[in-house]
Amino acid sequence: DAGITQSPRHKVTETGTPVTLRCHQTENHRYMYWYRQDPGHGLRLIHYSYGVKDTDKGEVSDGYSVSRSKTEDFLLTLESATSSQTSVYFCAISDLQGVRPDTQYFGPGTRLTVL
Amino acid sequence: QKEVEQNSGPLSVPEGAIASLNCTYSDRGSQSFFWYRQYSGKSPELIMSIYSNGDKEDGRFTAQLNKASQYVSLLIRDSQPSDSATYLCAVYNNNDMRFGAGTRLTVKP
């Protein structure tokens, strides 16, 4: 998984509780991404980061926030989880060198269930 | 709305046959195109990238791109049971990567 870890790998939580998912990389890549994957929708971009403290919204950012205080860590927070946020969440990174910043490599995923 | 469309399948081929997977996209400004393989319960794994019109071959895999028709395809020659997975088409433009929902491929021994 290209030096990417995600934690936790599985989480069950209740509606209305805050949840934070962590992505950690050892590749020193500049770009990091959070996706969610749902049946019939494929992967959809939530937020991405192009450097420390530099983040931007993706296609489905409502209800999510992110932070990146270190190159290696990208956090995804659900401020108040809802059942519609039950999904598998993948972190991805892309190459620092910039020749092809678009080539993305994925972490192992976090399965989140909101009851 | 930027869309990437794939047949959901399942696509079933016998072992040793050629599997052909297709993808169309709506964003004419798209710059880069990718195929990922995803086994059940696992993360997507990059298998091919293509950036210019034509064919690109890597082992048993060939990616084909036609920007005028907004069409990308993946051919898998000599299909093996281990190729059974969901194949995701991805299209990139300016920090925006869009994925198709995937085509499930089954290779029967």
Short mmCIF file of C-alpha atoms in Angstrom, two decimals, chain B:
data_model
loop_
_atom_site.label_atom_id
_atom_site.label_comp_id
_atom_site.label_asym_id
_atom_site.label_seq_id
_atom_site.Cartn_x
_atom_site.Cartn_y
_atom_site.Cartn_z
CA GLN B 1 -21.31 17.29 -13.92
CA LYS B 2 -18.15 15.41 -14.71
CA GLU B 3 -19.04 11.79 -15.20
CA VAL B 4 -17.19 8.58 -15.82
CA GLU B 5 -19.30 5.69 -17.04
CA GLN B 6 -18.53 2.00 -16.99
CA ASN B 7 -20.63 -1.09 -17.54
CA SER B 8 -21.13 -2.57 -14.09
CA GLY B 9 -20.98 -6.12 -15.36
CA PRO B 10 -20.45 -8.73 -14.28
CA LEU B 11 -18.28 -9.52 -17.27
CA SER B 12 -17.47 -13.19 -17.44
CA VAL B 13 -14.73 -14.64 -19.65
CA PRO B 14 -13.09 -18.05 -19.80
CA GLU B 15 -9.51 -18.50 -18.73
CA GLY B 16 -7.10 -17.62 -21.53
CA ALA B 17 -9.54 -15.30 -23.30
CA ILE B 18 -9.29 -11.55 -23.84
CA ALA B 19 -11.29 -9.39 -21.44
CA SER B 20 -12.33 -6.00 -22.78
CA LEU B 21 -13.34 -3.26 -20.34
CA ASN B 22 -14.72 0.07 -21.49
CA CYS B 23 -15.09 3.54 -20.04
CA THR B 24 -16.48 6.84 -21.30
CA TYR B 25 -16.04 10.25 -19.72
CA SER B 26 -17.74 13.61 -20.06
CA ASP B 27 -14.99 16.15 -19.20
CA ARG B 28 -13.24 17.07 -22.45
CA GLY B 29 -10.46 18.81 -20.49
CA SER B 30 -9.35 15.54 -18.88
CA GLN B 31 -5.62 15.09 -19.01
CA SER B 32 -4.80 11.70 -17.55
CA PHE B 33 -6.49 8.33 -17.48
CA PHE B 34 -6.03 5.38 -15.19
CA TRP B 35 -7.16 1.85 -14.63
CA TYR B 36 -7.26 0.45 -11.11
CA ARG B 37 -7.94 -3.11 -10.03
CA GLN B 38 -9.78 -3.71 -6.78
CA TYR B 39 -10.18 -7.09 -5.18
CA SER B 40 -13.14 -7.56 -2.88
CA GLY B 41 -12.50 -5.90 0.48
CA LYS B 42 -9.19 -4.41 -0.66
CA SER B 43 -7.99 -1.02 -1.80
CA PRO B 44 -7.66 0.03 -5.45
CA GLU B 45 -4.36 -0.88 -7.06
CA LEU B 46 -3.02 1.07 -10.04
CA ILE B 47 -2.43 -1.14 -13.06
CA MET B 48 -2.24 1.24 -16.01
CA SER B 49 -2.00 4.92 -16.82
CA ILE B 50 -2.34 6.55 -20.23
CA TYR B 51 -1.96 10.16 -21.26
CA SER B 52 -2.04 10.35 -25.06
CA ASN B 53 -4.20 8.89 -27.79
CA GLY B 54 -3.42 5.37 -28.88
CA ASP B 55 -2.40 2.16 -27.20
CA LYS B 56 -0.14 1.51 -24.25
CA GLU B 57 0.93 -2.01 -23.44
CA ASP B 58 2.25 -3.40 -20.16
CA GLY B 59 2.57 -7.16 -20.04
CA ARG B 60 -0.87 -8.69 -20.53
CA PHE B 61 -2.59 -5.32 -20.21
CA THR B 62 -3.25 -2.81 -22.98
CA ALA B 63 -4.88 0.55 -22.37
CA GLN B 64 -6.43 2.41 -25.27
CA LEU B 65 -7.34 6.08 -25.32
CA ASN B 66 -9.42 8.05 -27.82
CA LYS B 67 -9.86 11.62 -26.61
CA ALA B 68 -12.03 12.63 -29.56
CA SER B 69 -14.54 9.94 -28.64
CA GLN B 70 -13.90 10.42 -24.89
CA TYR B 71 -13.30 6.73 -24.55
CA VAL B 72 -10.81 4.63 -22.62
CA SER B 73 -10.52 0.88 -22.66
CA LEU B 74 -8.50 -1.85 -21.03
CA LEU B 75 -7.73 -5.18 -22.66
CA ILE B 76 -6.50 -8.10 -20.60
CA ARG B 77 -4.95 -10.84 -22.70
CA ASP B 78 -4.67 -14.46 -21.56
CA SER B 79 -7.07 -13.78 -18.68
CA GLN B 80 -6.37 -15.67 -15.47
CA PRO B 81 -8.67 -16.47 -12.55
CA SER B 82 -6.48 -14.13 -10.49
CA ASP B 83 -7.67 -11.28 -12.74
CA SER B 84 -11.15 -11.66 -11.25
CA ALA B 85 -11.77 -8.30 -9.60
CA THR B 86 -13.52 -4.98 -10.09
CA TYR B 87 -11.78 -2.64 -12.52
CA LEU B 88 -12.11 1.07 -11.95
CA CYS B 89 -11.62 3.66 -14.64
CA ALA B 90 -10.36 7.04 -13.38
CA VAL B 91 -10.08 10.35 -15.20
CA TYR B 92 -8.02 13.29 -13.96
CA ASN B 93 -8.22 17.01 -14.61
CA ASN B 94 -6.60 19.69 -12.46
CA ASN B 95 -6.56 17.98 -9.04
CA ASP B 96 -9.96 16.45 -9.68
CA MET B 97 -9.93 12.66 -10.09
CA ARG B 98 -13.24 11.10 -11.08
CA PHE B 99 -13.85 7.39 -10.88
CA GLY B 100 -16.33 5.17 -12.60
CA ALA B 101 -18.36 2.77 -10.46
CA GLY B 102 -16.32 -0.14 -11.78
CA THR B 103 -16.79 -3.25 -13.89
CA ARG B 104 -16.73 -6.59 -12.12
CA LEU B 105 -14.75 -9.17 -14.08
CA THR B 106 -14.94 -12.89 -13.46
CA VAL B 107 -12.49 -15.23 -15.18
CA LYS B 108 -13.71 -18.81 -15.14
CA PRO B 109 -11.19 -21.67 -15.07
#
